[in-house]
Short mmCIF file of C-alpha atoms in Angstrom, two decimals:
data_model
loop_
_atom_site.label_atom_id
_atom_site.label_comp_id
_atom_site.label_asym_id
_atom_site.label_seq_id
_atom_site.Cartn_x
_atom_site.Cartn_y
_atom_site.Cartn_z
CA MET A 1 0.00 0.00 0.00
CA THR A 2 2.96 2.31 0.38
CA ASP A 3 3.06 2.66 -3.40
CA LEU A 4 0.38 5.29 -2.94
CA SER A 5 3.22 7.46 -1.62
CA LEU A 6 0.97 9.27 0.79
CA ASP A 7 2.33 11.11 3.81
CA ALA A 8 2.37 8.90 6.85
CA THR A 9 1.33 11.73 9.17
CA GLY A 10 -2.16 10.40 9.86
CA GLY A 11 -3.81 7.14 10.74
CA ASP A 12 -2.71 3.79 9.43
CA GLN A 13 -6.19 2.29 9.47
CA CYS A 14 -7.24 0.00 6.65
CA PHE A 15 -10.64 -1.17 5.46
CA GLU A 16 -10.78 -3.88 8.13
CA ASP A 17 -10.62 -1.27 10.90
CA PHE A 18 -13.88 0.44 9.93
CA VAL A 19 -16.44 -1.54 11.91
CA PRO A 20 -20.15 -0.80 11.34
CA GLY A 21 -21.68 0.80 14.42
CA SER A 22 -18.40 2.27 15.63
CA MET A 23 -18.44 6.00 16.39
CA ARG A 24 -15.70 8.59 16.88
CA THR A 25 -15.83 12.31 17.70
CA PHE A 26 -12.89 14.65 17.07
CA GLY A 27 -11.98 18.31 16.72
CA THR A 28 -12.45 21.21 17.46
CA VAL A 29 -12.02 24.07 15.02
CA LEU A 30 -12.86 27.66 16.01
CA VAL A 31 -14.98 29.54 13.47
CA LYS A 32 -13.50 33.01 12.90
CA GLU A 33 -15.42 35.99 11.52
CA GLN A 34 -12.58 37.06 9.25
CA GLU A 35 -12.29 33.57 7.76
CA ILE A 36 -16.05 33.38 7.14
CA ILE A 37 -15.81 36.64 5.22
CA GLU A 38 -12.67 35.70 3.26
CA PHE A 39 -14.07 32.33 2.20
CA ALA A 40 -17.37 33.86 1.18
CA ARG A 41 -15.84 36.77 -0.77
CA ARG A 42 -14.11 34.22 -2.97
CA TYR A 43 -16.66 31.39 -3.15
CA ASP A 44 -20.08 32.41 -1.83
CA PRO A 45 -20.49 36.21 -1.85
CA GLN A 46 -23.97 36.50 -0.37
CA VAL A 47 -24.44 39.35 2.08
CA PHE A 48 -25.17 37.15 5.11
CA HIS A 49 -21.75 35.55 4.58
CA THR A 50 -19.71 38.67 3.75
CA ASP A 51 -21.07 41.70 5.66
CA PRO A 52 -21.58 41.47 9.46
CA VAL A 53 -23.66 44.68 9.57
CA ALA A 54 -25.91 44.06 6.58
CA ALA A 55 -26.33 40.41 7.68
CA ARG A 56 -28.27 41.62 10.75
CA LYS A 57 -31.15 42.66 8.51
CA THR A 58 -31.39 39.24 6.85
CA PRO A 59 -33.39 36.29 8.22
CA TYR A 60 -30.14 34.94 9.71
CA GLY A 61 -29.89 37.96 12.04
CA GLY A 62 -26.12 38.13 11.65
CA LEU A 63 -23.10 36.74 9.85
CA VAL A 64 -23.21 32.99 9.13
CA ALA A 65 -20.64 30.75 7.48
CA SER A 66 -21.24 29.54 3.93
CA GLY A 67 -22.47 25.96 4.04
CA TRP A 68 -19.52 25.04 1.81
CA HIS A 69 -17.16 26.68 4.30
CA THR A 70 -18.64 24.59 7.10
CA ALA A 71 -18.09 21.51 4.95
CA ALA A 72 -14.49 22.55 4.27
CA MET A 73 -13.74 23.15 7.97
CA ALA A 74 -15.19 19.72 8.76
CA MET A 75 -13.06 18.18 6.01
CA ARG A 76 -9.94 19.56 7.67
CA LEU A 77 -10.88 17.83 10.92
CA ILE A 78 -11.56 14.63 8.99
CA VAL A 79 -8.18 14.79 7.24
CA ASP A 80 -6.36 15.49 10.51
CA HIS A 81 -8.15 12.88 12.61
CA ARG A 82 -9.86 10.31 10.46
CA ILE A 83 -8.54 9.77 6.94
CA SER A 84 -6.11 6.91 6.65
CA GLN A 85 -2.85 8.05 5.13
CA VAL A 86 -1.93 4.56 3.98
CA ALA A 87 -5.24 3.12 2.82
CA SER A 88 -7.47 5.97 1.65
CA ALA A 89 -8.28 5.69 -2.03
CA GLY A 90 -10.62 8.66 -2.30
CA SER A 91 -14.34 9.26 -2.25
CA PRO A 92 -16.82 9.01 -5.10
CA GLY A 93 -19.26 11.31 -3.33
CA LEU A 94 -21.83 11.63 -0.60
CA ASP A 95 -25.57 11.61 -0.01
CA GLU A 96 -28.14 13.51 2.02
CA LEU A 97 -26.06 16.56 2.87
CA ARG A 98 -28.10 18.78 5.21
CA TRP A 99 -27.34 22.25 6.55
CA LEU A 100 -29.34 22.15 9.77
CA LYS A 101 -28.36 25.19 11.84
CA PRO A 102 -26.47 28.42 11.23
CA VAL A 103 -22.73 28.44 11.96
CA ARG A 104 -21.61 31.76 13.45
CA PRO A 105 -18.34 33.46 14.41
CA GLY A 106 -17.05 32.05 17.70
CA ASP A 107 -18.64 28.65 17.23
CA GLU A 108 -16.41 25.64 17.89
CA LEU A 109 -17.06 22.74 15.56
CA SER A 110 -16.26 19.08 16.02
CA VAL A 111 -17.04 16.07 13.84
CA ARG A 112 -18.74 12.82 14.81
CA VAL A 113 -18.38 9.90 12.39
CA THR A 114 -20.45 6.74 12.67
CA VAL A 115 -19.65 3.82 10.38
CA LEU A 116 -22.89 2.71 8.74
CA GLU A 117 -21.69 0.00 6.38
CA ALA A 118 -18.41 -1.62 5.32
CA ARG A 119 -18.49 -3.76 2.21
CA ARG A 120 -15.61 -5.55 0.51
CA SER A 121 -15.48 -4.90 -3.23
CA GLU A 122 -15.98 -7.93 -5.43
CA SER A 123 -14.64 -6.36 -8.62
CA LYS A 124 -11.53 -4.91 -6.88
CA PRO A 125 -10.75 -7.32 -4.02
CA ASP A 126 -7.89 -5.21 -2.64
CA ARG A 127 -10.35 -2.60 -1.32
CA GLY A 128 -13.71 -1.96 0.28
CA VAL A 129 -16.42 0.67 0.41
CA VAL A 130 -17.21 2.34 3.75
CA ARG A 131 -20.38 4.39 4.25
CA SER A 132 -20.37 6.75 7.22
CA LEU A 133 -22.71 9.26 8.80
CA VAL A 134 -20.71 12.47 9.24
CA GLU A 135 -22.18 14.97 11.70
CA VAL A 136 -20.72 18.41 12.38
CA LEU A 137 -21.46 19.55 15.94
CA ASN A 138 -21.21 22.98 17.52
CA GLN A 139 -20.12 23.77 21.10
CA ASP A 140 -23.67 23.09 22.35
CA GLY A 141 -23.67 19.60 20.87
CA SER A 142 -26.18 20.61 18.19
CA VAL A 143 -25.74 19.04 14.77
CA VAL A 144 -25.20 21.97 12.36
CA MET A 145 -24.55 19.86 9.27
CA SER A 146 -24.62 16.19 8.33
CA PHE A 147 -24.05 13.94 5.34
CA LYS A 148 -23.59 10.30 4.48
CA GLY A 149 -20.12 9.93 3.01
CA VAL A 150 -18.66 7.15 0.93
CA SER A 151 -14.97 6.23 1.19
CA ILE A 152 -12.84 3.72 -0.68
CA LEU A 153 -10.25 2.06 1.55
CA LEU A 154 -7.55 -0.47 0.73
CA CYS A 155 -7.57 -3.73 2.66
CA ARG A 156 -4.81 -4.90 4.98
CA ASP A 157 -5.27 -8.55 4.06
CA THR A 158 -6.11 -8.72 0.37
CA ARG A 159 -5.79 -12.51 0.41
CA ARG A 160 -9.00 -12.89 2.37
CA THR A 161 -11.16 -12.14 -0.66
CA SER A 162 -9.89 -15.14 -2.59
CA THR A 163 -11.23 -17.51 0.02
CA ALA A 164 -14.37 -15.70 1.18
CA PRO A 165 -15.50 -13.08 -1.27
CA GLU A 166 -18.21 -10.69 -0.13
CA PRO A 167 -21.18 -10.07 -2.41
CA GLU A 168 -20.73 -6.89 -4.42
CA MET B 1 -39.40 40.73 -0.62
CA THR B 2 -37.02 43.63 -0.27
CA ASP B 3 -37.21 43.20 3.50
CA LEU B 4 -34.58 40.49 3.03
CA SER B 5 -32.18 43.39 2.38
CA LEU B 6 -30.13 41.41 -0.06
CA ASP B 7 -27.91 43.08 -2.60
CA ALA B 8 -29.73 43.58 -5.87
CA THR B 9 -26.65 42.76 -7.93
CA GLY B 10 -27.91 39.42 -9.20
CA GLY B 11 -31.04 37.99 -10.72
CA ASP B 12 -34.51 39.04 -9.72
CA GLN B 13 -36.06 35.64 -10.41
CA CYS B 14 -38.70 34.32 -8.05
CA PHE B 15 -40.08 30.84 -7.48
CA GLU B 16 -42.42 31.14 -10.46
CA ASP B 17 -39.46 31.57 -12.85
CA PHE B 18 -37.96 28.15 -12.09
CA VAL B 19 -39.71 25.94 -14.63
CA PRO B 20 -39.13 22.16 -14.47
CA GLY B 21 -37.18 21.00 -17.51
CA SER B 22 -35.49 24.36 -18.07
CA MET B 23 -31.71 24.28 -18.35
CA ARG B 24 -29.01 26.96 -18.13
CA THR B 25 -25.22 26.81 -18.47
CA PHE B 26 -22.94 29.55 -17.15
CA GLY B 27 -19.33 30.28 -16.23
CA THR B 28 -16.38 29.79 -16.65
CA VAL B 29 -13.86 29.78 -13.82
CA LEU B 30 -10.19 28.97 -14.46
CA VAL B 31 -8.70 26.48 -12.00
CA LYS B 32 -5.30 27.74 -10.79
CA GLU B 33 -2.58 25.56 -9.30
CA GLN B 34 -1.76 28.05 -6.56
CA GLU B 35 -5.40 28.26 -5.52
CA ILE B 36 -5.74 24.46 -5.43
CA ILE B 37 -2.76 24.34 -3.09
CA GLU B 38 -3.89 27.23 -0.87
CA PHE B 39 -7.40 25.83 -0.44
CA ALA B 40 -6.07 22.36 0.32
CA ARG B 41 -3.43 23.52 2.81
CA ARG B 42 -6.21 25.05 4.89
CA TYR B 43 -9.07 22.60 4.36
CA ASP B 44 -7.97 19.34 2.74
CA PRO B 45 -4.22 18.79 3.19
CA GLN B 46 -3.81 15.53 1.32
CA VAL B 47 -0.67 15.27 -0.79
CA PHE B 48 -2.45 15.02 -4.16
CA HIS B 49 -4.04 18.40 -3.38
CA THR B 50 -1.02 20.20 -1.90
CA ASP B 51 2.20 18.98 -3.56
CA PRO B 52 2.48 18.98 -7.39
CA VAL B 53 5.63 16.82 -7.35
CA ALA B 54 4.57 14.21 -4.79
CA ALA B 55 1.11 14.08 -6.41
CA ARG B 56 2.67 12.52 -9.53
CA LYS B 57 3.36 9.33 -7.58
CA THR B 58 -0.27 9.01 -6.42
CA PRO B 59 -3.04 7.30 -8.40
CA TYR B 60 -4.12 10.76 -9.61
CA GLY B 61 -0.82 11.22 -11.48
CA GLY B 62 -0.64 14.89 -10.56
CA LEU B 63 -2.19 17.69 -8.59
CA VAL B 64 -6.00 17.62 -8.37
CA ALA B 65 -8.39 20.04 -6.70
CA SER B 66 -10.08 19.04 -3.45
CA GLY B 67 -13.62 17.97 -4.17
CA TRP B 68 -14.77 20.62 -1.71
CA HIS B 69 -12.78 23.22 -3.63
CA THR B 70 -14.51 22.20 -6.85
CA ALA B 71 -17.84 22.57 -5.05
CA ALA B 72 -16.82 26.02 -3.78
CA MET B 73 -15.73 27.21 -7.24
CA ALA B 74 -19.05 26.01 -8.65
CA MET B 75 -20.90 27.82 -5.86
CA ARG B 76 -19.25 31.08 -6.90
CA LEU B 77 -20.55 30.63 -10.44
CA ILE B 78 -24.00 29.82 -9.04
CA VAL B 79 -24.00 32.96 -6.86
CA ASP B 80 -22.83 35.14 -9.75
CA HIS B 81 -25.17 33.74 -12.37
CA ARG B 82 -28.04 31.85 -10.81
CA ILE B 83 -29.02 32.71 -7.25
CA SER B 84 -31.85 35.18 -7.01
CA GLN B 85 -30.85 38.20 -4.96
CA VAL B 86 -34.45 39.07 -4.16
CA ALA B 87 -36.10 35.70 -3.63
CA SER B 88 -33.46 33.24 -2.41
CA ALA B 89 -34.24 31.97 1.08
CA GLY B 90 -31.38 29.52 1.42
CA SER B 91 -30.84 25.81 0.94
CA PRO B 92 -31.54 22.99 3.38
CA GLY B 93 -29.06 20.72 1.61
CA LEU B 94 -28.43 18.52 -1.38
CA ASP B 95 -28.44 14.89 -2.44
CA GLU B 96 -26.34 12.53 -4.54
CA LEU B 97 -23.17 14.60 -4.70
CA ARG B 98 -20.69 12.80 -6.98
CA TRP B 99 -17.07 13.61 -7.78
CA LEU B 100 -16.79 12.02 -11.21
CA LYS B 101 -13.49 13.16 -12.73
CA PRO B 102 -10.32 14.84 -11.45
CA VAL B 103 -10.14 18.64 -11.68
CA ARG B 104 -6.64 19.82 -12.58
CA PRO B 105 -4.76 23.13 -12.87
CA GLY B 106 -5.69 24.87 -16.10
CA ASP B 107 -9.16 23.37 -16.29
CA GLU B 108 -12.00 25.75 -17.04
CA LEU B 109 -15.20 24.92 -15.21
CA SER B 110 -18.74 25.91 -16.02
CA VAL B 111 -22.03 24.96 -14.36
CA ARG B 112 -25.16 23.53 -15.94
CA VAL B 113 -28.35 23.67 -13.90
CA THR B 114 -31.50 21.75 -14.85
CA VAL B 115 -34.68 22.38 -12.87
CA LEU B 116 -36.05 18.98 -11.83
CA GLU B 117 -39.03 19.97 -9.71
CA ALA B 118 -40.69 23.14 -8.43
CA ARG B 119 -43.24 22.74 -5.67
CA ARG B 120 -45.18 25.44 -3.83
CA SER B 121 -45.02 25.06 -0.06
CA GLU B 122 -48.33 24.40 1.65
CA SER B 123 -47.18 25.26 5.14
CA LYS B 124 -45.46 28.50 4.04
CA PRO B 125 -47.45 29.72 1.03
CA ASP B 126 -45.12 32.67 0.31
CA ARG B 127 -42.40 30.32 -0.97
CA GLY B 128 -41.61 27.16 -2.91
CA VAL B 129 -39.03 24.39 -3.04
CA VAL B 130 -36.97 23.98 -6.23
CA ARG B 131 -34.93 20.84 -6.87
CA SER B 132 -32.20 21.15 -9.48
CA LEU B 133 -29.56 18.94 -11.04
CA VAL B 134 -26.29 20.85 -10.80
CA GLU B 135 -23.49 19.63 -13.09
CA VAL B 136 -19.97 21.04 -13.13
CA LEU B 137 -18.40 20.73 -16.57
CA ASN B 138 -14.78 21.06 -17.66
CA GLN B 139 -13.51 22.56 -20.92
CA ASP B 140 -14.07 19.23 -22.70
CA GLY B 141 -17.73 19.17 -21.69
CA SER B 142 -17.14 16.29 -19.26
CA VAL B 143 -19.13 16.34 -16.04
CA VAL B 144 -16.55 16.46 -13.23
CA MET B 145 -19.03 16.78 -10.38
CA SER B 146 -22.79 16.73 -9.94
CA PHE B 147 -25.39 17.00 -7.21
CA LYS B 148 -29.10 17.47 -6.77
CA GLY B 149 -29.60 20.74 -4.92
CA VAL B 150 -32.60 22.02 -3.02
CA SER B 151 -33.39 25.75 -2.91
CA ILE B 152 -36.11 27.69 -1.12
CA LEU B 153 -37.40 30.62 -3.18
CA LEU B 154 -39.96 33.28 -2.34
CA CYS B 155 -42.94 33.63 -4.67
CA ARG B 156 -43.73 36.68 -6.72
CA ASP B 157 -47.47 36.21 -6.36
CA THR B 158 -48.16 34.91 -2.88
CA ARG B 159 -51.90 35.36 -3.38
CA ARG B 160 -52.05 32.46 -5.79
CA THR B 161 -51.80 29.89 -2.99
CA SER B 162 -55.01 31.03 -1.34
CA THR B 163 -57.01 30.14 -4.42
CA ALA B 164 -55.12 27.10 -5.73
CA PRO B 165 -52.88 25.56 -3.09
CA GLU B 166 -50.40 22.96 -4.22
CA PRO B 167 -50.16 19.71 -2.29
CA GLU B 168 -47.25 19.78 0.16
#
């Protein structure tokens, strides 16, 4: 697996380590007003993301982070704490992304990941597909955003598939 | 609707203007190597997003944009060209987000939006829910990313619901 030439700064977990039902919470990241504004000026220039004064007159009642910025901040926590540096083979996408509550300056976000499903690939027996519920929490424990992510992970023991293949 | 106090720099479309089956393409945005790296250093520091040399030895064969960066670049095009500045009331989320092809430095991205469904709200008759297929295209016309987005839009004629309410 080292032929992926990924940095070995993170976890060394492989497909076999992602057990359905297991849950982990990690973080936090502090949400800063200036960063909300900078992200939004470049990627999501709506007034409730870019102008703290004008945002007060919107339904949000004040500055809120772009939903894509919240996702990006959560991704950083996932990369730092969750993504395997030796076995991660990317993500084809995600389902059911929901922005549930506003994220405001001063909020502290953490991420809770629950493994929903882990399935060995039949067509590519050196890897498996892991589906996880990813929840972004604020300092009050409220879920501000959630999605169901899909990850491809290489297996530690690729020989197992030749004796007991899983259904695709 | 002006009580939302949104900038009037963009479209003035309301719920009624989003007709199922209608399609629009807009953009482009040029993907820059330095911006891929800067975004990824902050939000998605995996080597194939941050290091052009080391990325060559990964399965991607070179630097690729973070999937969240691609989403953010697409969002900027959507804000500039699509989001109504007078009637947009936010988005509760999206479904079926797929990262389909790598996005590389020098790519030029555009966005194609197809309205899938437009449904008047029964509980809040001043607005409706619009579901759209959002596709991010590269300069070859290949879809590099897609999702099904949900938008809440205020109605131009709120009186219509009192005479002919739509099922919720």
